[in-house]
PDB file of C-alpha atoms and ligand atoms in Angstrom:
ATOM      1  CA  UNK A   1     -31.859 -47.095-211.029  1.00  0.00           C
ATOM      2  CA  UNK A   2     -35.482 -47.033-210.009  1.00  0.00           C
ATOM      3  CA  UNK A   3     -36.644 -46.900-206.352  1.00  0.00           C
ATOM      4  CA  UNK A   4     -39.989 -48.229-205.379  1.00  0.00           C
ATOM      5  CA  UNK A   5     -41.831 -47.713-201.915  1.00  0.00           C
ATOM      6  CA  UNK A   6     -44.576 -50.032-202.675  1.00  0.00           C
ATOM      7  CA  UNK A   7     -44.267 -53.787-203.368  1.00  0.00           C
ATOM      8  CA  UNK A   8     -47.263 -53.530-205.799  1.00  0.00           C
ATOM      9  CA  UNK A   9     -45.665 -50.947-208.047  1.00  0.00           C
ATOM     10  CA  UNK A  10     -42.358 -52.857-208.262  1.00  0.00           C
ATOM     11  CA  UNK A  11     -44.403 -56.056-209.072  1.00  0.00           C
ATOM     12  CA  UNK A  12     -46.214 -54.196-211.862  1.00  0.00           C
ATOM     13  CA  UNK A  13     -42.833 -52.951-213.194  1.00  0.00           C
ATOM     14  CA  UNK A  14     -41.519 -56.513-213.031  1.00  0.00           C
ATOM     15  CA  UNK A  15     -44.543 -57.675-215.133  1.00  0.00           C
ATOM     16  CA  UNK A  16     -42.999 -55.726-217.969  1.00  0.00           C
ATOM     17  CA  UNK A  17     -39.897 -58.041-217.878  1.00  0.00           C
ATOM     18  CA  UNK A  18     -41.616 -61.470-217.806  1.00  0.00           C
ATOM     19  CA  UNK A  19     -38.914 -63.589-219.320  1.00  0.00           C
ATOM     20  CA  UNK A  20     -36.138 -61.876-217.396  1.00  0.00           C
ATOM     21  CA  UNK A  21     -34.165 -63.684-214.626  1.00  0.00           C
ATOM     22  CA  UNK A  22     -34.509 -61.585-211.302  1.00  0.00           C
ATOM     23  CA  UNK A  23     -31.941 -61.842-208.362  1.00  0.00           C
ATOM     24  CA  UNK A  24     -33.046 -60.588-205.003  1.00  0.00           C
ATOM     25  CA  UNK A  25     -30.629 -59.091-202.473  1.00  0.00           C
ATOM     26  CA  UNK A  26     -32.506 -58.448-199.119  1.00  0.00           C
ATOM     27  CA  UNK A  27     -30.836 -56.088-196.830  1.00  0.00           C
ATOM     28  CA  UNK A  28     -31.472 -53.774-193.835  1.00  0.00           C
ATOM     29  CA  UNK A  29     -29.473 -50.921-195.415  1.00  0.00           C
ATOM     30  CA  UNK A  30     -26.264 -49.369-193.964  1.00  0.00           C
ATOM     31  CA  UNK A  31     -24.773 -51.023-197.252  1.00  0.00           C
ATOM     32  CA  UNK A  32     -21.159 -51.818-197.042  1.00  0.00           C
ATOM     33  CA  UNK A  33     -18.725 -53.724-199.481  1.00  0.00           C
ATOM     34  CA  UNK A  34     -20.278 -57.111-198.175  1.00  0.00           C
ATOM     35  CA  UNK A  35     -23.745 -56.068-199.573  1.00  0.00           C
ATOM     36  CA  UNK A  36     -22.261 -54.719-202.791  1.00  0.00           C
ATOM     37  CA  UNK A  37     -20.536 -58.053-203.336  1.00  0.00           C
ATOM     38  CA  UNK A  38     -23.918 -59.763-203.176  1.00  0.00           C
ATOM     39  CA  UNK A  39     -25.296 -57.119-205.587  1.00  0.00           C
ATOM     40  CA  UNK A  40     -22.435 -57.765-208.116  1.00  0.00           C
ATOM     41  CA  UNK A  41     -22.783 -61.407-208.036  1.00  0.00           C
ATOM     42  CA  UNK A  42     -26.594 -61.132-208.454  1.00  0.00           C
ATOM     43  CA  UNK A  43     -26.046 -58.777-211.473  1.00  0.00           C
ATOM     44  CA  UNK A  44     -23.602 -61.241-213.021  1.00  0.00           C
ATOM     45  CA  UNK A  45     -26.097 -63.873-212.759  1.00  0.00           C
ATOM     46  CA  UNK A  46     -29.372 -62.205-213.500  1.00  0.00           C
ATOM     47  CA  UNK A  47     -30.998 -59.782-216.136  1.00  0.00           C
ATOM     48  CA  UNK A  48     -32.194 -57.528-213.218  1.00  0.00           C
ATOM     49  CA  UNK A  49     -31.652 -57.243-209.511  1.00  0.00           C
ATOM     50  CA  UNK A  50     -33.905 -56.170-206.744  1.00  0.00           C
ATOM     51  CA  UNK A  51     -32.281 -54.807-203.569  1.00  0.00           C
ATOM     52  CA  UNK A  52     -34.588 -54.447-200.738  1.00  0.00           C
ATOM     53  CA  UNK A  53     -33.709 -51.965-197.940  1.00  0.00           C
ATOM     54  CA  UNK A  54     -35.880 -52.419-194.947  1.00  0.00           C
ATOM     55  CA  UNK A  55     -34.947 -52.594-191.125  1.00  0.00           C
ATOM     56  CA  UNK A  56     -37.322 -55.230-190.366  1.00  0.00           C
ATOM     57  CA  UNK A  57     -38.894 -54.608-186.835  1.00  0.00           C
ATOM     58  CA  UNK A  58     -40.125 -58.061-186.112  1.00  0.00           C
ATOM     59  CA  UNK A  59     -36.655 -59.540-186.114  1.00  0.00           C
ATOM     60  CA  UNK A  60     -35.354 -57.484-183.304  1.00  0.00           C
ATOM     61  CA  UNK A  61     -35.846 -58.901-179.858  1.00  0.00           C
ATOM     62  CA  UNK A  62     -34.479 -55.707-178.309  1.00  0.00           C
ATOM     63  CA  UNK A  63     -36.055 -52.346-179.025  1.00  0.00           C
ATOM     64  CA  UNK A  64     -32.804 -50.515-178.124  1.00  0.00           C
ATOM     65  CA  UNK A  65     -30.953 -52.663-180.986  1.00  0.00           C
ATOM     66  CA  UNK A  66     -33.672 -51.689-183.397  1.00  0.00           C
ATOM     67  CA  UNK A  67     -33.427 -47.967-182.612  1.00  0.00           C
ATOM     68  CA  UNK A  68     -29.706 -47.988-182.784  1.00  0.00           C
ATOM     69  CA  UNK A  69     -29.652 -49.774-186.043  1.00  0.00           C
ATOM     70  CA  UNK A  70     -27.944 -47.415-188.570  1.00  0.00           C
ATOM     71  CA  UNK A  71     -30.470 -45.940-191.114  1.00  0.00           C
ATOM     72  CA  UNK A  72     -28.569 -44.529-194.199  1.00  0.00           C
ATOM     73  CA  UNK A  73     -30.957 -44.600-197.250  1.00  0.00           C
ATOM     74  CA  UNK A  74     -29.540 -41.727-198.949  1.00  0.00           C
ATOM     75  CA  UNK A  75     -26.113 -43.009-198.852  1.00  0.00           C
ATOM     76  CA  UNK A  76     -27.215 -46.461-199.782  1.00  0.00           C
ATOM     77  CA  UNK A  77     -29.061 -45.157-202.935  1.00  0.00           C
ATOM     78  CA  UNK A  78     -26.062 -43.274-203.902  1.00  0.00           C
ATOM     79  CA  UNK A  79     -23.962 -46.428-203.707  1.00  0.00           C
ATOM     80  CA  UNK A  80     -26.483 -48.538-205.654  1.00  0.00           C
ATOM     81  CA  UNK A  81     -26.965 -45.930-208.335  1.00  0.00           C
ATOM     82  CA  UNK A  82     -23.474 -46.785-209.640  1.00  0.00           C
ATOM     83  CA  UNK A  83     -24.829 -50.107-210.953  1.00  0.00           C
ATOM     84  CA  UNK A  84     -27.361 -48.287-213.236  1.00  0.00           C
ATOM     85  CA  UNK A  85     -30.803 -49.238-214.615  1.00  0.00           C
ATOM     86  CA  UNK A  86     -30.528 -53.081-214.003  1.00  0.00           C
ATOM     87  CA  UNK A  87     -31.029 -52.436-210.273  1.00  0.00           C
ATOM     88  CA  UNK A  88     -34.510 -51.900-208.690  1.00  0.00           C
ATOM     89  CA  UNK A  89     -34.519 -50.781-205.016  1.00  0.00           C
ATOM     90  CA  UNK A  90     -37.440 -51.714-202.893  1.00  0.00           C
ATOM     91  CA  UNK A  91     -37.292 -49.363-199.800  1.00  0.00           C
ATOM     92  CA  UNK A  92     -40.668 -49.566-198.276  1.00  0.00           C
ATOM     93  CA  UNK A  93     -42.116 -48.102-194.892  1.00  0.00           C
ATOM     94  CA  UNK A  94     -43.350 -50.470-192.406  1.00  0.00           C
ATOM     95  CA  UNK A  95     -47.074 -50.212-193.558  1.00  0.00           C
ATOM     96  CA  UNK A  96     -46.273 -51.560-197.010  1.00  0.00           C
ATOM     97  CA  UNK A  97     -44.710 -54.797-195.528  1.00  0.00           C
ATOM     98  CA  UNK A  98     -47.113 -55.106-192.553  1.00  0.00           C
ATOM     99  CA  UNK A  99     -50.403 -53.483-193.678  1.00  0.00           C
ATOM    100  CA  UNK A 100     -52.223 -54.649-190.577  1.00  0.00           C
ATOM    101  CA  UNK A 101     -50.282 -55.692-187.387  1.00  0.00           C
ATOM    102  CA  UNK A 102     -46.566 -55.728-187.357  1.00  0.00           C
ATOM    103  CA  UNK A 103     -46.428 -59.304-186.164  1.00  0.00           C
ATOM    104  CA  UNK A 104     -44.503 -62.489-187.215  1.00  0.00           C
ATOM    105  CA  UNK A 105     -45.949 -65.552-188.878  1.00  0.00           C
ATOM    106  CA  UNK A 106     -45.264 -68.820-187.199  1.00  0.00           C
ATOM    107  CA  UNK A 107     -42.706 -71.242-188.770  1.00  0.00           C
ATOM    108  CA  UNK A 108     -41.266 -74.334-187.462  1.00  0.00           C
ATOM    109  CA  UNK A 109     -37.571 -74.867-187.984  1.00  0.00           C
ATOM    110  CA  UNK A 110     -37.057 -77.408-185.398  1.00  0.00           C
ATOM    111  CA  UNK A 111     -33.536 -77.487-183.824  1.00  0.00           C
ATOM    112  CA  UNK A 112     -32.014 -75.167-186.355  1.00  0.00           C
ATOM    113  CA  UNK A 113     -33.610 -72.281-184.602  1.00  0.00           C
ATOM    114  CA  UNK A 114     -33.121 -73.474-181.023  1.00  0.00           C
ATOM    115  CA  UNK A 115     -29.371 -73.105-180.916  1.00  0.00           C
ATOM    116  CA  UNK A 116     -26.913 -70.283-180.880  1.00  0.00           C
ATOM    117  CA  UNK A 117     -28.670 -67.085-182.310  1.00  0.00           C
ATOM    118  CA  UNK A 118     -32.023 -68.656-181.583  1.00  0.00           C
ATOM    119  CA  UNK A 119     -31.181 -68.986-177.879  1.00  0.00           C
ATOM    120  CA  UNK A 120     -29.529 -65.622-177.727  1.00  0.00           C
ATOM    121  CA  UNK A 121     -32.243 -63.676-179.572  1.00  0.00           C
ATOM    122  CA  UNK A 122     -35.666 -65.287-178.949  1.00  0.00           C
ATOM    123  CA  UNK A 123     -38.105 -64.583-181.800  1.00  0.00           C
ATOM    124  CA  UNK A 124     -35.460 -63.328-184.143  1.00  0.00           C
ATOM    125  CA  UNK A 125     -35.649 -65.998-186.670  1.00  0.00           C
ATOM    126  CA  UNK A 126     -39.430 -66.112-186.747  1.00  0.00           C
ATOM    127  CA  UNK A 127     -39.189 -62.354-187.484  1.00  0.00           C
ATOM    128  CA  UNK A 128     -36.481 -62.895-190.008  1.00  0.00           C
ATOM    129  CA  UNK A 129     -38.389 -65.625-191.837  1.00  0.00           C
ATOM    130  CA  UNK A 130     -41.463 -63.529-191.871  1.00  0.00           C
ATOM    131  CA  UNK A 131     -39.855 -60.682-193.883  1.00  0.00           C
ATOM    132  CA  UNK A 132     -37.714 -63.166-196.024  1.00  0.00           C
ATOM    133  CA  UNK A 133     -40.935 -65.177-196.938  1.00  0.00           C
ATOM    134  CA  UNK A 134     -42.846 -61.889-197.764  1.00  0.00           C
ATOM    135  CA  UNK A 135     -40.069 -60.838-199.996  1.00  0.00           C
ATOM    136  CA  UNK A 136     -39.478 -64.256-201.632  1.00  0.00           C
ATOM    137  CA  UNK A 137     -43.150 -65.113-202.278  1.00  0.00           C
ATOM    138  CA  UNK A 138     -43.893 -61.463-203.144  1.00  0.00           C
ATOM    139  CA  UNK A 139     -41.334 -61.084-205.930  1.00  0.00           C
ATOM    140  CA  UNK A 140     -40.691 -64.778-206.796  1.00  0.00           C
ATOM    141  CA  UNK A 141     -37.058 -63.907-207.963  1.00  0.00           C
ATOM    142  CA  UNK A 142     -35.106 -66.630-209.815  1.00  0.00           C
ATOM    143  CA  UNK A 143     -32.357 -66.339-207.260  1.00  0.00           C
ATOM    144  CA  UNK A 144     -31.944 -64.782-203.851  1.00  0.00           C
ATOM    145  CA  UNK A 145     -28.492 -63.929-202.329  1.00  0.00           C
ATOM    146  CA  UNK A 146     -27.371 -64.017-198.649  1.00  0.00           C
ATOM    147  CA  UNK A 147     -24.011 -63.685-197.054  1.00  0.00           C
ATOM    148  CA  UNK A 148     -22.595 -66.536-194.977  1.00  0.00           C
ATOM    149  CA  UNK A 149     -21.724 -64.255-192.066  1.00  0.00           C
ATOM    150  CA  UNK A 150     -25.418 -64.899-190.880  1.00  0.00           C
ATOM    151  CA  UNK A 151     -24.740 -68.614-191.531  1.00  0.00           C
ATOM    152  CA  UNK A 152     -27.611 -69.914-189.269  1.00  0.00           C
ATOM    153  CA  UNK A 153     -30.004 -67.465-190.922  1.00  0.00           C
ATOM    154  CA  UNK A 154     -29.015 -68.948-194.261  1.00  0.00           C
ATOM    155  CA  UNK A 155     -29.649 -72.413-192.964  1.00  0.00           C
ATOM    156  CA  UNK A 156     -33.126 -71.480-191.936  1.00  0.00           C
ATOM    157  CA  UNK A 157     -33.750 -69.732-195.226  1.00  0.00           C
ATOM    158  CA  UNK A 158     -32.858 -72.939-197.137  1.00  0.00           C
ATOM    159  CA  UNK A 159     -35.382 -74.765-194.648  1.00  0.00           C
ATOM    160  CA  UNK A 160     -38.001 -72.019-195.362  1.00  0.00           C
ATOM    161  CA  UNK A 161     -37.771 -72.367-199.185  1.00  0.00           C
ATOM    162  CA  UNK A 162     -37.931 -76.152-198.934  1.00  0.00           C
ATOM    163  CA  UNK A 163     -40.969 -76.017-196.575  1.00  0.00           C
ATOM    164  CA  UNK A 164     -42.869 -73.542-198.787  1.00  0.00           C
ATOM    165  CA  UNK A 165     -41.843 -75.488-201.919  1.00  0.00           C
ATOM    166  CA  UNK A 166     -40.620 -71.938-203.432  1.00  0.00           C
ATOM    167  CA  UNK A 167     -38.726 -72.553-206.779  1.00  0.00           C
ATOM    168  CA  UNK A 168     -36.236 -69.987-205.860  1.00  0.00           C
ATOM    169  CA  UNK A 169     -32.407 -70.776-205.749  1.00  0.00           C
ATOM    170  CA  UNK A 170     -30.893 -69.573-202.610  1.00  0.00           C
ATOM    171  CA  UNK A 171     -27.283 -68.562-203.213  1.00  0.00           C
ATOM    172  CA  UNK A 172     -24.732 -68.747-200.248  1.00  0.00           C
ATOM    173  CA  UNK A 173     -21.962 -65.987-200.503  1.00  0.00           C
ATOM    174  CA  UNK A 174     -18.800 -65.970-198.672  1.00  0.00           C
ATOM    175  CA  UNK A 175     -18.068 -63.591-195.920  1.00  0.00           C
ATOM    176  CA  UNK A 176     -16.579 -60.373-196.903  1.00  0.00           C
ATOM    177  CA  UNK A 177     -13.803 -59.131-194.457  1.00  0.00           C
ATOM    178  CA  UNK A 178     -11.937 -55.918-193.758  1.00  0.00           C
ATOM    179  CA  UNK A 179      -8.191 -56.210-194.451  1.00  0.00           C
ATOM    180  CA  UNK A 180      -7.615 -57.037-190.755  1.00  0.00           C
ATOM    181  CA  UNK A 181     -10.126 -59.977-190.990  1.00  0.00           C
ATOM    182  CA  UNK A 182     -13.059 -58.335-189.174  1.00  0.00           C
ATOM    183  CA  UNK A 183     -16.220 -59.554-190.836  1.00  0.00           C
ATOM    184  CA  UNK A 184     -17.991 -56.779-192.529  1.00  0.00           C
ATOM    185  CA  UNK A 185     -21.226 -55.714-190.817  1.00  0.00           C
ATOM    186  CA  UNK A 186     -23.338 -52.648-190.562  1.00  0.00           C
ATOM    187  CA  UNK A 187     -22.883 -52.736-186.841  1.00  0.00           C
ATOM    188  CA  UNK A 188     -19.125 -52.182-187.226  1.00  0.00           C
ATOM    189  CA  UNK A 189     -19.923 -48.488-187.839  1.00  0.00           C
ATOM    190  CA  UNK A 190     -21.026 -48.289-184.314  1.00  0.00           C
ATOM    191  CA  UNK A 191     -17.740 -49.476-182.721  1.00  0.00           C
ATOM    192  CA  UNK A 192     -15.636 -46.868-181.038  1.00  0.00           C
ATOM    193  CA  UNK A 193     -12.015 -46.350-182.171  1.00  0.00           C
ATOM    194  CA  UNK A 194     -10.741 -48.648-179.323  1.00  0.00           C
ATOM    195  CA  UNK A 195     -13.417 -51.317-179.982  1.00  0.00           C
ATOM    196  CA  UNK A 196     -12.704 -51.305-183.667  1.00  0.00           C
ATOM    197  CA  UNK A 197      -9.037 -51.667-182.980  1.00  0.00           C
ATOM    198  CA  UNK A 198      -9.422 -54.846-180.972  1.00  0.00           C
ATOM    199  CA  UNK A 199     -12.389 -56.295-183.065  1.00  0.00           C
ATOM    200  CA  UNK A 200     -10.188 -58.196-185.366  1.00  0.00           C
ATOM    201  CA  UNK A 201      -9.307 -60.433-182.530  1.00  0.00           C
ATOM    202  CA  UNK A 202     -12.644 -62.318-183.028  1.00  0.00           C
ATOM    203  CA  UNK A 203     -11.536 -63.777-186.364  1.00  0.00           C
ATOM    204  CA  UNK A 204      -7.922 -64.139-185.389  1.00  0.00           C
ATOM    205  CA  UNK A 205      -9.170 -66.257-182.356  1.00  0.00           C
ATOM    206  CA  UNK A 206     -11.211 -68.353-184.679  1.00  0.00           C
ATOM    207  CA  UNK A 207      -8.212 -69.028-186.961  1.00  0.00           C
ATOM    208  CA  UNK A 208      -6.011 -69.908-183.934  1.00  0.00           C
ATOM    209  CA  UNK A 209      -8.744 -72.266-182.600  1.00  0.00           C
ATOM    210  CA  UNK A 210      -8.875 -74.097-186.046  1.00  0.00           C
ATOM    211  CA  UNK A 211      -5.113 -74.400-185.886  1.00  0.00           C
ATOM    212  CA  UNK A 212      -5.421 -76.103-182.479  1.00  0.00           C
ATOM    213  CA  UNK A 213      -7.274 -79.002-184.190  1.00  0.00           C
ATOM    214  CA  UNK A 214      -3.857 -80.550-184.782  1.00  0.00           C
ATOM    215  CA  UNK A 215      -3.242 -81.020-181.062  1.00  0.00           C
ATOM    216  CA  UNK A 216      -6.500 -80.624-179.107  1.00  0.00           C
ATOM    217  CA  UNK A 217     -10.038 -82.206-179.029  1.00  0.00           C
ATOM    218  CA  UNK A 218     -12.929 -80.067-179.915  1.00  0.00           C
ATOM    219  CA  UNK A 219     -14.166 -79.492-176.186  1.00  0.00           C
ATOM    220  CA  UNK A 220     -10.698 -78.327-175.230  1.00  0.00           C
ATOM    221  CA  UNK A 221     -10.589 -75.976-178.071  1.00  0.00           C
ATOM    222  CA  UNK A 222     -13.970 -74.558-176.995  1.00  0.00           C
ATOM    223  CA  UNK A 223     -12.721 -74.091-173.403  1.00  0.00           C
ATOM    224  CA  UNK A 224      -9.648 -72.326-174.785  1.00  0.00           C
ATOM    225  CA  UNK A 225     -11.802 -69.812-176.757  1.00  0.00           C
ATOM    226  CA  UNK A 226     -13.938 -69.285-173.754  1.00  0.00           C
ATOM    227  CA  UNK A 227     -11.028 -68.849-171.504  1.00  0.00           C
ATOM    228  CA  UNK A 228      -9.547 -66.336-173.871  1.00  0.00           C
ATOM    229  CA  UNK A 229     -12.643 -64.095-174.133  1.00  0.00           C
ATOM    230  CA  UNK A 230     -13.604 -64.531-170.480  1.00  0.00           C
ATOM    231  CA  UNK A 231     -10.109 -63.190-169.500  1.00  0.00           C
ATOM    232  CA  UNK A 232     -10.319 -60.182-171.864  1.00  0.00           C
ATOM    233  CA  UNK A 233     -11.751 -57.038-170.030  1.00  0.00           C
ATOM    234  CA  UNK A 234     -13.441 -55.589-173.181  1.00  0.00           C
ATOM    235  CA  UNK A 235     -15.227 -58.530-174.720  1.00  0.00           C
ATOM    236  CA  UNK A 236     -18.210 -60.418-173.385  1.00  0.00           C
ATOM    237  CA  UNK A 237     -18.531 -63.903-175.028  1.00  0.00           C
ATOM    238  CA  UNK A 238     -22.100 -64.845-175.885  1.00  0.00           C
ATOM    239  CA  UNK A 239     -21.322 -68.263-177.237  1.00  0.00           C
ATOM    240  CA  UNK A 240     -18.546 -70.143-179.053  1.00  0.00           C
ATOM    241  CA  UNK A 241     -19.897 -73.262-180.619  1.00  0.00           C
ATOM    242  CA  UNK A 242     -18.307 -75.849-183.036  1.00  0.00           C
ATOM    243  CA  UNK A 243     -21.178 -77.500-184.794  1.00  0.00           C
ATOM    244  CA  UNK A 244     -22.126 -79.652-187.769  1.00  0.00           C
ATOM    245  CA  UNK A 245     -22.365 -77.402-190.896  1.00  0.00           C
ATOM    246  CA  UNK A 246     -25.661 -78.830-191.771  1.00  0.00           C
ATOM    247  CA  UNK A 247     -27.736 -79.531-188.632  1.00  0.00           C
ATOM    248  CA  UNK A 248     -25.936 -76.850-186.662  1.00  0.00           C
ATOM    249  CA  UNK A 249     -25.817 -79.161-183.641  1.00  0.00           C
ATOM    250  CA  UNK A 250     -22.762 -79.090-181.521  1.00  0.00           C
ATOM    251  CA  UNK A 251     -19.919 -81.401-182.750  1.00  0.00           C
ATOM    252  CA  UNK A 252     -17.765 -83.019-179.923  1.00  0.00           C
ATOM    253  CA  UNK A 253     -15.291 -84.952-182.112  1.00  0.00           C
ATOM    254  CA  UNK A 254     -14.076 -84.189-185.610  1.00  0.00           C
ATOM    255  CA  UNK A 255     -15.175 -87.125-187.577  1.00  0.00           C
ATOM    256  CA  UNK A 256     -13.651 -87.957-190.965  1.00  0.00           C
ATOM    257  CA  UNK A 257     -15.762 -86.386-193.689  1.00  0.00           C
ATOM    258  CA  UNK A 258     -18.130 -84.540-191.542  1.00  0.00           C
ATOM    259  CA  UNK A 259     -18.357 -80.788-192.367  1.00  0.00           C
ATOM    260  CA  UNK A 260     -18.197 -78.626-189.174  1.00  0.00           C
ATOM    261  CA  UNK A 261     -17.899 -74.878-188.549  1.00  0.00           C
ATOM    262  CA  UNK A 262     -17.135 -72.742-185.625  1.00  0.00           C
ATOM    263  CA  UNK A 263     -19.486 -69.918-184.638  1.00  0.00           C
ATOM    264  CA  UNK A 264     -19.068 -67.066-182.317  1.00  0.00           C
ATOM    265  CA  UNK A 265     -20.939 -64.251-180.897  1.00  0.00           C
ATOM    266  CA  UNK A 266     -19.423 -61.593-178.710  1.00  0.00           C
ATOM    267  CA  UNK A 267     -20.272 -58.274-177.315  1.00  0.00           C
ATOM    268  CA  UNK A 268     -17.918 -55.199-177.360  1.00  0.00           C
ATOM    269  CA  UNK A 269     -19.714 -52.772-175.170  1.00  0.00           C
ATOM    270  CA  UNK A 270     -23.304 -52.569-176.521  1.00  0.00           C
ATOM    271  CA  UNK A 271     -22.465 -53.920-180.002  1.00  0.00           C
ATOM    272  CA  UNK A 272     -23.022 -57.718-180.586  1.00  0.00           C
ATOM    273  CA  UNK A 273     -20.656 -59.107-183.284  1.00  0.00           C
ATOM    274  CA  UNK A 274     -21.027 -62.597-184.889  1.00  0.00           C
ATOM    275  CA  UNK A 275     -18.613 -64.529-187.148  1.00  0.00           C
ATOM    276  CA  UNK A 276     -18.065 -68.151-188.413  1.00  0.00           C
ATOM    277  CA  UNK A 277     -15.545 -70.130-190.170  1.00  0.00           C
ATOM    278  CA  UNK A 278     -15.107 -73.579-191.927  1.00  0.00           C
ATOM    279  CA  UNK A 279     -13.523 -75.629-189.173  1.00  0.00           C
TER     280      UNK A 279
HETATM  281  O1  PAF B   1     -29.381 -60.202-192.911  1.00  0.00           O
HETATM  282  C1  PAF B   1     -30.244 -59.306-192.859  1.00  0.00           C
HETATM  283  O2  PAF B   1     -29.750 -58.165-193.105  1.00  0.00           O
HETATM  284  C2  PAF B   1     -31.644 -59.490-192.508  1.00  0.00           C
HETATM  285  O3  PAF B   1     -31.726 -60.518-191.540  1.00  0.00           O
HETATM  286  C3  PAF B   1     -32.515 -59.675-193.830  1.00  0.00           C
HETATM  287  C4  PAF B   1     -32.136 -61.126-194.387  1.00  0.00           C
HETATM  288  C5  PAF B   1     -32.428 -58.669-194.819  1.00  0.00           C
HETATM  289  C6  PAF B   1     -33.921 -59.708-193.368  1.00  0.00           C
HETATM  290  O4  PAF B   1     -34.382 -58.723-192.819  1.00  0.00           O
END
């Protein structure tokens, strides 16, 4: 497995494999089984796979969150080394990604970015799109792989690729969960033992909410979820939203044939967790 610190070096190396298909798996490191599932799918579908490991400063609206983000490069490289020479790692310093100022480009994603995570984390999606665009346009992979845990991020990446007319296939990959249902996330490592023990309630509540569709209207289900988390001393609910799976705009009735999803963001102490399910 080759590790590159500079985009230019990796691009020179890719030029040696002109006809090869390339899968890109962008990550911020602290790799877990969810990331490895993306790498494995990318390896199955492409000749070579680039895994980028970069904690992108411009997508953090909170400096404390950026500082606390787990950085485990040695362990990450160890995990990726098991995949052999078909994997190229791009693990740059900030200067390689942002040679001048560490600032965001400006994109317009309309209402896709003014709801849920967009409201809760101002500027987050502009920063995320900035780095994803740099990676996509820089390496021009055949396919790029992203997990559905960050479903809103994925919707915005699809919009980005369409706006910039990039001929790259964006592959949506299902959420990978712990045995108890908690969606895998690098942030889970920061949970205390007590917080980790109750964190699966997030997914369990989503499942219970979905089961309530038999008996209740969507606004009542929303109230039920909000009441549950508001009454729980350890959780602070940021939002629970049932929305159209494409536009991400709130859905108030379940219409025949309309694809909807339920989205949630909650805090356990300082740690903010998100999840979503088909609804
Ligand atoms: O989902 C993430 O880990 C990040 O938002 C991404 C896509 C790697 C961009 O920094």
